[in-house]
PDB file of N, CA and C in Angstrom:
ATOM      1  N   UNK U   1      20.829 -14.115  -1.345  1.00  0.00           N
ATOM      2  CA  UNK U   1      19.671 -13.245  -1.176  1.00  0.00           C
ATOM      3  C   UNK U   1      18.984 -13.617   0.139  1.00  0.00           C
ATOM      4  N   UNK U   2      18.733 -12.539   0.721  1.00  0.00           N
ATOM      5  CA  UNK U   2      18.040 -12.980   2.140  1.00  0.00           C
ATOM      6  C   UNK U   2      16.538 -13.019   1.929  1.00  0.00           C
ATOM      7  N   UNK U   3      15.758 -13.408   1.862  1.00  0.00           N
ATOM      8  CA  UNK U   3      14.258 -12.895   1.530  1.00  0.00           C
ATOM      9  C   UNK U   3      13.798 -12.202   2.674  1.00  0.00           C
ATOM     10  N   UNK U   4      14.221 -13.093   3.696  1.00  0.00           N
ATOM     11  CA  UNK U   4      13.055 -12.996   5.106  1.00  0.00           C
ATOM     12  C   UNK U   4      13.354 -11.619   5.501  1.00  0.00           C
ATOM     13  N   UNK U   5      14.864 -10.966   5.125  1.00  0.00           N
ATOM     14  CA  UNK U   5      15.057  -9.518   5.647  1.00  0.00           C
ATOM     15  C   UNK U   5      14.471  -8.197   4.101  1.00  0.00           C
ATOM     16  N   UNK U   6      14.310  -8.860   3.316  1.00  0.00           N
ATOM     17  CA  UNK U   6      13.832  -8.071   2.501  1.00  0.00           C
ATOM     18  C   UNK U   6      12.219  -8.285   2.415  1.00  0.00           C
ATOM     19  N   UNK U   7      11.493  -9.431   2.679  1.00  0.00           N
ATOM     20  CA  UNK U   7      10.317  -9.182   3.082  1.00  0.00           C
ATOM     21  C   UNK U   7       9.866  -8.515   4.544  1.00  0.00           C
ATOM     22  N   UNK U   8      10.546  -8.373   5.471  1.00  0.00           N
ATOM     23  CA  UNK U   8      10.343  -7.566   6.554  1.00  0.00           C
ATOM     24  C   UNK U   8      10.773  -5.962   6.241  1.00  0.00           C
ATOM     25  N   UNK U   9      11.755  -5.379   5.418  1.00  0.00           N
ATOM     26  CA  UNK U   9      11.392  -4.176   4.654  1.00  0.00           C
ATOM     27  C   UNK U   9      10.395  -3.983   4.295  1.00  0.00           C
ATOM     28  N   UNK U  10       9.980  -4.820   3.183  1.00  0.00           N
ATOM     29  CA  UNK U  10       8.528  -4.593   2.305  1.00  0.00           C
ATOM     30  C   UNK U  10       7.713  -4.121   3.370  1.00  0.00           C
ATOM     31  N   UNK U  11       7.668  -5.444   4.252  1.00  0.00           N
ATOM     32  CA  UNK U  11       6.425  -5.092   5.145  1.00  0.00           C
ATOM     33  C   UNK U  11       6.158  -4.065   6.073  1.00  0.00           C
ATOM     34  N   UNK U  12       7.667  -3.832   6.127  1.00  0.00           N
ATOM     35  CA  UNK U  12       7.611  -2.266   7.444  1.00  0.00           C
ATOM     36  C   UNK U  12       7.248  -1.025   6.736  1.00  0.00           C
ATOM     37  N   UNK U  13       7.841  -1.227   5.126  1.00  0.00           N
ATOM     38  CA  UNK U  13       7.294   0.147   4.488  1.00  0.00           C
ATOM     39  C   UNK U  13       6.195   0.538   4.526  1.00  0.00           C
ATOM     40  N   UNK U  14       5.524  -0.794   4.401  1.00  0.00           N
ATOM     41  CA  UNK U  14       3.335  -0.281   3.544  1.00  0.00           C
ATOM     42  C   UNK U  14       3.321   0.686   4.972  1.00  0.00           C
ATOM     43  N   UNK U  15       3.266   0.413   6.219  1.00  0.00           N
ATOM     44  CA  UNK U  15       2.908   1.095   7.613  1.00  0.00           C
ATOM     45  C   UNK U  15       3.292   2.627   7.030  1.00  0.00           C
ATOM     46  N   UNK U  16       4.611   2.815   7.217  1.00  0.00           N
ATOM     47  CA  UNK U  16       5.470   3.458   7.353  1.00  0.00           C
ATOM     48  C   UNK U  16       5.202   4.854   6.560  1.00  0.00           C
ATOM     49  N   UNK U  17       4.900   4.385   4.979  1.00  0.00           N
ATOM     50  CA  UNK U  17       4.868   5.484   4.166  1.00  0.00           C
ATOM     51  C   UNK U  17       3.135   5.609   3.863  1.00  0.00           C
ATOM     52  N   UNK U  18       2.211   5.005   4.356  1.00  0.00           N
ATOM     53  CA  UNK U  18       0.826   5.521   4.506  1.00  0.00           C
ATOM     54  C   UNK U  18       0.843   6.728   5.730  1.00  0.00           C
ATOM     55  N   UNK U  19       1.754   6.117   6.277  1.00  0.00           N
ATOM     56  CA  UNK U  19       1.453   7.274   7.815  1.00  0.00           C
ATOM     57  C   UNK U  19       2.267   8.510   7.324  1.00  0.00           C
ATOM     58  N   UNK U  20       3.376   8.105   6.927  1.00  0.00           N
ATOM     59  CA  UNK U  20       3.700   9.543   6.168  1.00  0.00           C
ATOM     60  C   UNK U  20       3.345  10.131   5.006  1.00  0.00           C
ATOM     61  N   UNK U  21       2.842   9.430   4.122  1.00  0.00           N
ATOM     62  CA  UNK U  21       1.852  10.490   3.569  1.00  0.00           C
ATOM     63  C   UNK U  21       0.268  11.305   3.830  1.00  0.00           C
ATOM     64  N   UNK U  22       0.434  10.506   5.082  1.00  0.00           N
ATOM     65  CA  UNK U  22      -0.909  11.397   5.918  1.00  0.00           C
ATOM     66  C   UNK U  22      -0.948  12.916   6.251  1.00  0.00           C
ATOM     67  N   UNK U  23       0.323  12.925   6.184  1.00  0.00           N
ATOM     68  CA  UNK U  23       0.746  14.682   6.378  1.00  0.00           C
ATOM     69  C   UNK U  23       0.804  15.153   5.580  1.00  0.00           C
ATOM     70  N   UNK U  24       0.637  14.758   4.221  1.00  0.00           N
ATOM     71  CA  UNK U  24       1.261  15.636   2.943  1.00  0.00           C
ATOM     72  C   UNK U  24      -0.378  16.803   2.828  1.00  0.00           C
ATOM     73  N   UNK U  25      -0.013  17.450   2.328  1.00  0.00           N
ATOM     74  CA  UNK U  25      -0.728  18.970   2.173  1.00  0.00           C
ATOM     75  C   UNK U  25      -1.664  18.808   1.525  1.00  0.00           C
ATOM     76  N   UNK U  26      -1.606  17.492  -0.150  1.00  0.00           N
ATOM     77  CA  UNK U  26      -2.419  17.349  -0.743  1.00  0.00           C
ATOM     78  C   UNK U  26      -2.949  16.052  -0.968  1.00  0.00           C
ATOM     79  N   UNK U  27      -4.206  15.590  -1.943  1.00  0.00           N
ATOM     80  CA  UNK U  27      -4.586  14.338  -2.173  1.00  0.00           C
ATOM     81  C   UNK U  27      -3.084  13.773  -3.110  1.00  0.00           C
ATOM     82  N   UNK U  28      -2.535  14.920  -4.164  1.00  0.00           N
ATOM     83  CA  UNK U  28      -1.709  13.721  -5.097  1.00  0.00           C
ATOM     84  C   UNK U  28      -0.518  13.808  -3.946  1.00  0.00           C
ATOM     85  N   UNK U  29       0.048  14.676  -3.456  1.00  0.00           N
ATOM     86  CA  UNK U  29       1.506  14.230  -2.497  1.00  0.00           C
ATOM     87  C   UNK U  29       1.002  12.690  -1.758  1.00  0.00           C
ATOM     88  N   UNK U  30      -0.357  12.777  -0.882  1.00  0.00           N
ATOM     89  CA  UNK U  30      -0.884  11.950  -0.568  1.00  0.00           C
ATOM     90  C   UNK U  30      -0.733  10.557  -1.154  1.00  0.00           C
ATOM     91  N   UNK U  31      -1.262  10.757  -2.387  1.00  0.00           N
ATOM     92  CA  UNK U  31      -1.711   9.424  -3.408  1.00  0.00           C
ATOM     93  C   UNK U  31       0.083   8.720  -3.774  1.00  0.00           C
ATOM     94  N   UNK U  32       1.466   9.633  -3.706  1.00  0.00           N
ATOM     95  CA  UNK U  32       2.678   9.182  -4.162  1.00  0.00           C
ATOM     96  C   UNK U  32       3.034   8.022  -3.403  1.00  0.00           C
ATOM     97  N   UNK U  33       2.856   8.811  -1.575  1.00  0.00           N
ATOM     98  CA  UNK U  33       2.928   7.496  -0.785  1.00  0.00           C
ATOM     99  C   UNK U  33       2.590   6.006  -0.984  1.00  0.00           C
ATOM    100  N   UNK U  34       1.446   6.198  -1.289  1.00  0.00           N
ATOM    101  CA  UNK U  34       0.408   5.406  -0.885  1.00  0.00           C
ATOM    102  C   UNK U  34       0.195   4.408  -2.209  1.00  0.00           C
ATOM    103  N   UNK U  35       0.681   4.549  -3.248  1.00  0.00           N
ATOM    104  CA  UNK U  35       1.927   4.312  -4.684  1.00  0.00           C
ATOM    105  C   UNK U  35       2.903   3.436  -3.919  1.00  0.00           C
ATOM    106  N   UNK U  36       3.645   4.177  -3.338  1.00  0.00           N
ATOM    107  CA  UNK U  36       5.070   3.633  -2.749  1.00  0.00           C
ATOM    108  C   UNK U  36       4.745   2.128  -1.739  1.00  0.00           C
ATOM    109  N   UNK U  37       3.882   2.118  -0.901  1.00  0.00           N
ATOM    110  CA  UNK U  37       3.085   1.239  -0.199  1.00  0.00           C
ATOM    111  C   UNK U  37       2.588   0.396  -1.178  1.00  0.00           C
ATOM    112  N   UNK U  38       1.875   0.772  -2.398  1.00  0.00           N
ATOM    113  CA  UNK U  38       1.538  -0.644  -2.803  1.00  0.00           C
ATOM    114  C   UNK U  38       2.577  -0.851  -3.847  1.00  0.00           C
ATOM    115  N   UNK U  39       3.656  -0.644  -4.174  1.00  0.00           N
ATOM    116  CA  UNK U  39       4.569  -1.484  -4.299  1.00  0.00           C
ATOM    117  C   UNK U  39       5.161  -2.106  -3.780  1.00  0.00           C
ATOM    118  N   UNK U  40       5.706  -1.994  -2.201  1.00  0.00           N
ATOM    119  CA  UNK U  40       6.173  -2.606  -1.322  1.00  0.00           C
ATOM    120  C   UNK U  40       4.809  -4.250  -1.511  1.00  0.00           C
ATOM    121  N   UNK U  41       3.782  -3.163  -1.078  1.00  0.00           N
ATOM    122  CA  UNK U  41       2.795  -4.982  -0.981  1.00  0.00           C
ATOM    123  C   UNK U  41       2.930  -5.669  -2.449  1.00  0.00           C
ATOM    124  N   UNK U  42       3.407  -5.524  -3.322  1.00  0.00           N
ATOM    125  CA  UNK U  42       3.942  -6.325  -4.624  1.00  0.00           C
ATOM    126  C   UNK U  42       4.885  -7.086  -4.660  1.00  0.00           C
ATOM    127  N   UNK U  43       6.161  -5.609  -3.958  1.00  0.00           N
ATOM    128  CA  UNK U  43       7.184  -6.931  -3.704  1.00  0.00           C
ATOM    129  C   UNK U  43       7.023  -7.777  -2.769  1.00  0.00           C
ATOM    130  N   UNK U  44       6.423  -7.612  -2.172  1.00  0.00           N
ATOM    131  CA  UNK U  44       5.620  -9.126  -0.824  1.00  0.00           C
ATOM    132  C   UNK U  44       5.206  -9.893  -1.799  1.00  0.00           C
ATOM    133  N   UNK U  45       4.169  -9.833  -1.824  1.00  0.00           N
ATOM    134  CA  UNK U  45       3.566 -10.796  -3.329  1.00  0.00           C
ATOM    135  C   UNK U  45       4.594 -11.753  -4.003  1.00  0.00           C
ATOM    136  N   UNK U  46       5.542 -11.022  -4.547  1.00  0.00           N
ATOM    137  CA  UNK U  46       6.501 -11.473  -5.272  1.00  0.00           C
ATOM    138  C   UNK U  46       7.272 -12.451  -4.969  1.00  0.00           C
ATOM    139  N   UNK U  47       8.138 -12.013  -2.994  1.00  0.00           N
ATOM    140  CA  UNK U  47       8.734 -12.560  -2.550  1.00  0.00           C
ATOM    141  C   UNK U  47       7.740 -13.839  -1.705  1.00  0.00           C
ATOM    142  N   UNK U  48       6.741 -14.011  -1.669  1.00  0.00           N
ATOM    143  CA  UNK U  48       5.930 -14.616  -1.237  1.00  0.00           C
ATOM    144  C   UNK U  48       6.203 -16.280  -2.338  1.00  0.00           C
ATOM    145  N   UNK U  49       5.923 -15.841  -3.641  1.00  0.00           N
ATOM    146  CA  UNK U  49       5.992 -16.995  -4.508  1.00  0.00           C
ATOM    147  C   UNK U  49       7.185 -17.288  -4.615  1.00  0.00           C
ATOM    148  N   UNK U  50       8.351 -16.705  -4.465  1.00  0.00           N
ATOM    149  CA  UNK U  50       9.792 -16.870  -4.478  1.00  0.00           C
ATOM    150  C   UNK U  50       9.486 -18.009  -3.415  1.00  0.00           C
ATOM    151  N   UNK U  51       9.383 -17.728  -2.198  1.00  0.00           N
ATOM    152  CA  UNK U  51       9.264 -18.858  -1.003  1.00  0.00           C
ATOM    153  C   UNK U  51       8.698 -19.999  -1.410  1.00  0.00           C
ATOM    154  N   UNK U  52       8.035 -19.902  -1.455  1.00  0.00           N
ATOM    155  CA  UNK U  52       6.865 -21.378  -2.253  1.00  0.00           C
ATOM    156  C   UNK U  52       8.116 -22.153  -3.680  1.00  0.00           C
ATOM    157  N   UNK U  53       8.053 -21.171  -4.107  1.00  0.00           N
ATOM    158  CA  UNK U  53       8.712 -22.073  -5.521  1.00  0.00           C
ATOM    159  C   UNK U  53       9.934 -22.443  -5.193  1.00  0.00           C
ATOM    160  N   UNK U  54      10.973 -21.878  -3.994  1.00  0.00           N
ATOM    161  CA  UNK U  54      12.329 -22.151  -3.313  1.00  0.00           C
ATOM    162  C   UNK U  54      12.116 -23.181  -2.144  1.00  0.00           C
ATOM    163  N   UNK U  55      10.573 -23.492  -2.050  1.00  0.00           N
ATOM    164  CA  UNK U  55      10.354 -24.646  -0.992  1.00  0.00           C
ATOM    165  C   UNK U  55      10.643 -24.256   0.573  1.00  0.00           C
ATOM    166  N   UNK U  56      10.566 -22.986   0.362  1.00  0.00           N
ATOM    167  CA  UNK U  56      10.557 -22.511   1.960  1.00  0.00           C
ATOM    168  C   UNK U  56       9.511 -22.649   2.413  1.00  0.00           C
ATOM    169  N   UNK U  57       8.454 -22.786   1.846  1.00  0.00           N
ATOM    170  CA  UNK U  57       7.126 -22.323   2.344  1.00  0.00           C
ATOM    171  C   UNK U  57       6.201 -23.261   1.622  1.00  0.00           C
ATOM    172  N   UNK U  58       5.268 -24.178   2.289  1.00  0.00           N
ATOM    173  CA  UNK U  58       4.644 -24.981   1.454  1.00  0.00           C
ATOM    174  C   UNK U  58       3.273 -24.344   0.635  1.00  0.00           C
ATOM    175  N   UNK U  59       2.801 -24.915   0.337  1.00  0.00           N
ATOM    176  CA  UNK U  59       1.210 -24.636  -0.797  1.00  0.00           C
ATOM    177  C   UNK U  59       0.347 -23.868   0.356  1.00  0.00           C
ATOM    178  N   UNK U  60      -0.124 -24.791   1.443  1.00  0.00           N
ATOM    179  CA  UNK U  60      -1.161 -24.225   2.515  1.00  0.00           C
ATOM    180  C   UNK U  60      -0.531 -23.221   2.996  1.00  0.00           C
ATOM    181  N   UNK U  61       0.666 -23.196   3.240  1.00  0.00           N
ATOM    182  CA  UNK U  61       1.432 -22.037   3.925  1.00  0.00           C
ATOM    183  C   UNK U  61       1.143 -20.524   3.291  1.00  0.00           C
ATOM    184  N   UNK U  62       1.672 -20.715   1.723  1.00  0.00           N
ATOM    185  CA  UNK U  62       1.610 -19.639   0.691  1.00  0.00           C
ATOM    186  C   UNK U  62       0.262 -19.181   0.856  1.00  0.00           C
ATOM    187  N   UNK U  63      -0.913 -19.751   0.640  1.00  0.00           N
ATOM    188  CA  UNK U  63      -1.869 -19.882   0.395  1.00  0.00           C
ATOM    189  C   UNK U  63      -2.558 -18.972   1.690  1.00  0.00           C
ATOM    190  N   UNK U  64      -2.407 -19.551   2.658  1.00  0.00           N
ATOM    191  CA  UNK U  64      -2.743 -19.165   3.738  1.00  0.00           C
ATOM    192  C   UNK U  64      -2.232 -17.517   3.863  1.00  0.00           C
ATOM    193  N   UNK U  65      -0.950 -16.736   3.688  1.00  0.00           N
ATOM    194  CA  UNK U  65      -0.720 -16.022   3.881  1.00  0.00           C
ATOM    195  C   UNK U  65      -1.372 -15.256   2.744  1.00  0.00           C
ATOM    196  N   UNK U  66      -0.762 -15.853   1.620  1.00  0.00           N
ATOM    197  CA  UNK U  66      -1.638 -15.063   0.545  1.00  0.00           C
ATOM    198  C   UNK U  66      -3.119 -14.515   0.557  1.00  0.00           C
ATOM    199  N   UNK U  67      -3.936 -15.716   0.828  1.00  0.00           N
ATOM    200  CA  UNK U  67      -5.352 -14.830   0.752  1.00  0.00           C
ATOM    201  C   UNK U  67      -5.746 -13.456   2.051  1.00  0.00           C
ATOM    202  N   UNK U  68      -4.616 -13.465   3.265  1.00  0.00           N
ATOM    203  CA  UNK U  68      -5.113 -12.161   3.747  1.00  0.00           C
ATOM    204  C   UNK U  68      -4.269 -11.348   3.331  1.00  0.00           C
ATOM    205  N   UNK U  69      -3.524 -11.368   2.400  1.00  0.00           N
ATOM    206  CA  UNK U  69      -2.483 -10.044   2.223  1.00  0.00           C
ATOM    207  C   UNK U  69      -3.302  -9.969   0.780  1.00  0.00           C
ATOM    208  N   UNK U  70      -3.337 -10.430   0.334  1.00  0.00           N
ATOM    209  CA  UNK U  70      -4.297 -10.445  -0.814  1.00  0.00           C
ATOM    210  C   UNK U  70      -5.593  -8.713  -0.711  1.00  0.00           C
ATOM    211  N   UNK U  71      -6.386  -9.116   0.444  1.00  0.00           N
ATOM    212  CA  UNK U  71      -7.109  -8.390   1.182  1.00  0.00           C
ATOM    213  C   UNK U  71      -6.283  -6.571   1.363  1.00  0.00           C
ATOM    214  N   UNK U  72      -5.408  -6.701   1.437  1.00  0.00           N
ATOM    215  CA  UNK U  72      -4.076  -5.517   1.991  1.00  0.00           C
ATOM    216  C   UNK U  72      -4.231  -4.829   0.676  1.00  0.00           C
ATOM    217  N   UNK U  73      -3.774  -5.655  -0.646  1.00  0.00           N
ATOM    218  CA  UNK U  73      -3.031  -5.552  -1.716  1.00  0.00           C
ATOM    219  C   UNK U  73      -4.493  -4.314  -2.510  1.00  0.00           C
ATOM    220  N   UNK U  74      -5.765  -5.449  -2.375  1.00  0.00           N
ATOM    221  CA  UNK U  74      -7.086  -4.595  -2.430  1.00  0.00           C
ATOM    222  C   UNK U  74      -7.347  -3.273  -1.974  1.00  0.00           C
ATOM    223  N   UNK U  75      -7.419  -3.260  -0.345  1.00  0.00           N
ATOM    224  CA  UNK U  75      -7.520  -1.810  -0.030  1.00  0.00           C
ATOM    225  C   UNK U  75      -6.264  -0.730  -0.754  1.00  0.00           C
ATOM    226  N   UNK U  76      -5.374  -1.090  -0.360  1.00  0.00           N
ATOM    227  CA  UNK U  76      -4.145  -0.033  -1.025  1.00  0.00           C
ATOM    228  C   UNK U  76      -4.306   0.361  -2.353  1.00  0.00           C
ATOM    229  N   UNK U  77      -5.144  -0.671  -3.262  1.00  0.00           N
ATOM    230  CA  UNK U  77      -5.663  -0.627  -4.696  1.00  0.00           C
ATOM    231  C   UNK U  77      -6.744   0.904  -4.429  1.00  0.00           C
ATOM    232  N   UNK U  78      -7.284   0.363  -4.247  1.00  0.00           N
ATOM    233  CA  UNK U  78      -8.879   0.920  -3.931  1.00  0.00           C
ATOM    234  C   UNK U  78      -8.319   2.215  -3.556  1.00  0.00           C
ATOM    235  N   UNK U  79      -7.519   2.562  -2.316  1.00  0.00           N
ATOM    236  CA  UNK U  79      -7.268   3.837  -1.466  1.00  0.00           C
ATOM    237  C   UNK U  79      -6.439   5.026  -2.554  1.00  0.00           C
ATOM    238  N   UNK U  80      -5.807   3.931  -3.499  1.00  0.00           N
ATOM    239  CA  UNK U  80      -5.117   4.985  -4.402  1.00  0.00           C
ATOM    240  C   UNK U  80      -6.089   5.490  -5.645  1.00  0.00           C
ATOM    241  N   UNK U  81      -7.202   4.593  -5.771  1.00  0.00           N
ATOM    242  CA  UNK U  81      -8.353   4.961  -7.073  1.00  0.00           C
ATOM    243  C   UNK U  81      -9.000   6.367  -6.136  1.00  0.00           C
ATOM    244  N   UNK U  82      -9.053   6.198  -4.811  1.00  0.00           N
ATOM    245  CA  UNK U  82     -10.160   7.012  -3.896  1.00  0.00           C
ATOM    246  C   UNK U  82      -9.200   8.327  -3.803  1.00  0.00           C
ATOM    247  N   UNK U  83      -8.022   8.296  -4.085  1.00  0.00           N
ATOM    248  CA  UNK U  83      -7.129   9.494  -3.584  1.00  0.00           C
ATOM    249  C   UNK U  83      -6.791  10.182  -5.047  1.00  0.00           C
ATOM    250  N   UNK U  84      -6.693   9.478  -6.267  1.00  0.00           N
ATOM    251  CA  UNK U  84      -6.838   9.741  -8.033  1.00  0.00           C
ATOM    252  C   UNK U  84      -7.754  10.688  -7.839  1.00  0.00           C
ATOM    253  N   UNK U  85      -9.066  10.458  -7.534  1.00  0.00           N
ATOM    254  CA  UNK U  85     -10.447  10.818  -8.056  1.00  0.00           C
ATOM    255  C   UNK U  85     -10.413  12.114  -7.264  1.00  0.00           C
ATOM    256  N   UNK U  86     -10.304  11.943  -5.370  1.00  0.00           N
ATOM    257  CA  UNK U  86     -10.373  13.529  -5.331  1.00  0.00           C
ATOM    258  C   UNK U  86      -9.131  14.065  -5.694  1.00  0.00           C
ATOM    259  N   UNK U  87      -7.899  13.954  -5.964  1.00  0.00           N
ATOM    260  CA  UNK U  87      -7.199  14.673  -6.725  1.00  0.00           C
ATOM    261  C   UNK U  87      -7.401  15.387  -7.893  1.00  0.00           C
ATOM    262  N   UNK U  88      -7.745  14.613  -8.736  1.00  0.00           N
ATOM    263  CA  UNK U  88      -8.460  14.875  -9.810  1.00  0.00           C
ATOM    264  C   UNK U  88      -9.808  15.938 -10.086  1.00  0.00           C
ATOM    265  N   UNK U  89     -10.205  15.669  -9.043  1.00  0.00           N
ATOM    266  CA  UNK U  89     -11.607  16.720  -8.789  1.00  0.00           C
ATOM    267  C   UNK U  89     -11.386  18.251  -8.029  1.00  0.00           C
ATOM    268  N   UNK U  90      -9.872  17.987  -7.766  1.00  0.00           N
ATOM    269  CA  UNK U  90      -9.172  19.319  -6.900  1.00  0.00           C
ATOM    270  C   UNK U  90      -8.470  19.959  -8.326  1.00  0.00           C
ATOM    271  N   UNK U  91      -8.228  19.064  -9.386  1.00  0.00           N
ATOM    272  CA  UNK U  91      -7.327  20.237 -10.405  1.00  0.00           C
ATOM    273  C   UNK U  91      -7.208  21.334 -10.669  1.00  0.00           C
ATOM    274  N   UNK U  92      -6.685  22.084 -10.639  1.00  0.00           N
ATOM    275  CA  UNK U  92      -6.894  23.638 -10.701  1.00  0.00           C
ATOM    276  C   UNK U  92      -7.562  24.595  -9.903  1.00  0.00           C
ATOM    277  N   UNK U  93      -7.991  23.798  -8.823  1.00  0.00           N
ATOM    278  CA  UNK U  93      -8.428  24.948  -7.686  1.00  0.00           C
ATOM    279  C   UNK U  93      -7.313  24.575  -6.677  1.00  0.00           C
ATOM    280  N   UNK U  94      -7.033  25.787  -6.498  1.00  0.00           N
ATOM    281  CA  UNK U  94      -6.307  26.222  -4.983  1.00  0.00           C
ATOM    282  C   UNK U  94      -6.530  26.076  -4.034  1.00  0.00           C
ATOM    283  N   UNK U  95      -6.875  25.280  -2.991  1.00  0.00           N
ATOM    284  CA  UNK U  95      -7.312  25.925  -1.615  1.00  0.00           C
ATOM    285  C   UNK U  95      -6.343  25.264  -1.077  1.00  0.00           C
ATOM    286  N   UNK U  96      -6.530  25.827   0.826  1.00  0.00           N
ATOM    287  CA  UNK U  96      -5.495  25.912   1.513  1.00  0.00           C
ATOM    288  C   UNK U  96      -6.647  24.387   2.684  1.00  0.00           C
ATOM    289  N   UNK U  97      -5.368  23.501   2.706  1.00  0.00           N
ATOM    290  CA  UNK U  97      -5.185  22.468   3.368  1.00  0.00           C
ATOM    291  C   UNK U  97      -6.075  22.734   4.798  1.00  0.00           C
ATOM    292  N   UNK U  98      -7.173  21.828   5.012  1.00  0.00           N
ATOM    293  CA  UNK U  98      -7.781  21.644   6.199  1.00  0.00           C
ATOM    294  C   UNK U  98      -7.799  20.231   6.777  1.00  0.00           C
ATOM    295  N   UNK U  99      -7.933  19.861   8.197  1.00  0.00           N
ATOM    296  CA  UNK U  99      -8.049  18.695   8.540  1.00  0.00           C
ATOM    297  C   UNK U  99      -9.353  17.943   8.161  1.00  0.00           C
ATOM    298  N   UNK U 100     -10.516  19.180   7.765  1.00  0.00           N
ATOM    299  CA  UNK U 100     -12.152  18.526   6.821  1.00  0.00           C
ATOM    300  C   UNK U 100     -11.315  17.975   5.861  1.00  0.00           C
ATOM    301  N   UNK U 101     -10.217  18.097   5.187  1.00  0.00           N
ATOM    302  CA  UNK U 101     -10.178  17.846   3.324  1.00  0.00           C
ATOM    303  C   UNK U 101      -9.262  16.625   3.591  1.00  0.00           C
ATOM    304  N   UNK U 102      -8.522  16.226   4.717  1.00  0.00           N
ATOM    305  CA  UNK U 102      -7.497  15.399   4.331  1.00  0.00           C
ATOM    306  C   UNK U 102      -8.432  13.834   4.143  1.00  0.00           C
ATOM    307  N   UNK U 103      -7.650  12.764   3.283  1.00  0.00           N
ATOM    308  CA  UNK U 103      -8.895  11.691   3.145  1.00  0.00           C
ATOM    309  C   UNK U 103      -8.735  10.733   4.564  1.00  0.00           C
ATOM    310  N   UNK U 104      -9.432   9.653   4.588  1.00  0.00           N
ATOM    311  CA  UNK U 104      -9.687   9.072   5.646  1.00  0.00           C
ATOM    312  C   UNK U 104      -8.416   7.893   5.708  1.00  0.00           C
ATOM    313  N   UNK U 105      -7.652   7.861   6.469  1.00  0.00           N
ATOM    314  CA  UNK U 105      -6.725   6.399   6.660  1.00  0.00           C
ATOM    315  C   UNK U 105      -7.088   5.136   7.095  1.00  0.00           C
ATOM    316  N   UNK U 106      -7.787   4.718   6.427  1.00  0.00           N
ATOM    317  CA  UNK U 106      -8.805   4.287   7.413  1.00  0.00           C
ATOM    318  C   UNK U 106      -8.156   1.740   6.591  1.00  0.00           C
ATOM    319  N   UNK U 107      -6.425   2.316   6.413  1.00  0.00           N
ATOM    320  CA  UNK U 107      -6.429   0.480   6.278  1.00  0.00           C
ATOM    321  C   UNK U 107      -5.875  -0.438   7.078  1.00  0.00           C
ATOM    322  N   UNK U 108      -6.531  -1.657   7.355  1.00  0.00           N
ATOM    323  CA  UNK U 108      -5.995  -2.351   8.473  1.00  0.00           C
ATOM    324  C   UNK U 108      -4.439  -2.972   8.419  1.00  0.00           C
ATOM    325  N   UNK U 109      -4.185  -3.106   9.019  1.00  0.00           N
ATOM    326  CA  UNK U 109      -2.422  -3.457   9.164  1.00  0.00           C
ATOM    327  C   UNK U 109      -2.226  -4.872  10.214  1.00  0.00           C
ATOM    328  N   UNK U 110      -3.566  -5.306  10.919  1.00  0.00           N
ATOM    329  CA  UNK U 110      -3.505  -5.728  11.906  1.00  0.00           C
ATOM    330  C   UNK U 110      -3.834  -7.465  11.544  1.00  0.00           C
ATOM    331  N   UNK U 111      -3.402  -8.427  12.109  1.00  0.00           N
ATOM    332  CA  UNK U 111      -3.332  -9.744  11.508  1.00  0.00           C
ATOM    333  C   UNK U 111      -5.131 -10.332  11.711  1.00  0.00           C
TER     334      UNK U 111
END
């Protein structure tokens, strides 16, 4: 098992599929992405303690990375409760897609 190339997947996805669901038409096409992203930051998570417990990576190390991805794991939480709710509040009305309605992208990616 390689980790380091399957945690550099993980990590290229979260980018990857927030930005593409920025285009989607609606809040839930929107909200699938952005689903897909925080699973990727899970399997980080995951593969994160794999390292530590395989001794790749010591305690401060884990630790260290952990509490700012930690931070990541939050917003992506949060962005999918914020994209539920106006979905949810769009049910059954129709309207046609404006750049006013799309939600804000607004999560950091940056170290």
């Amino acid at each position: 098992m390689n980790l380091v190339s399957q945690l550099r997947r993980a990590a290229t996805s979260i980018p990857l599929n927030v930005a593409e669901g920025s285009g989607c038409i609606s809040f839930r096409s929107f909200l699938n992405f952005v689903c897909f992203a925080y699973r990727s930051a899970l399997e980080i998570d995951a593969a994160l303690k794999l390292c530590k417990d395989l001794g790749y990576i010591d305690d401060k190390q884990h630790d260290a990375v952990h509490d700012k991805f930690d931070g990541l794991v939050r917003q992506l939480y949060g962005y999918m409760k914020y994209l539920e709710r106006k979905a949810d509040e769009r049910k059954g009305v129709r309207q046609t897609w404006t750049g006013e309605d799309r939600a804000p992208v607004a999560i950091g990616f940056s170290s």
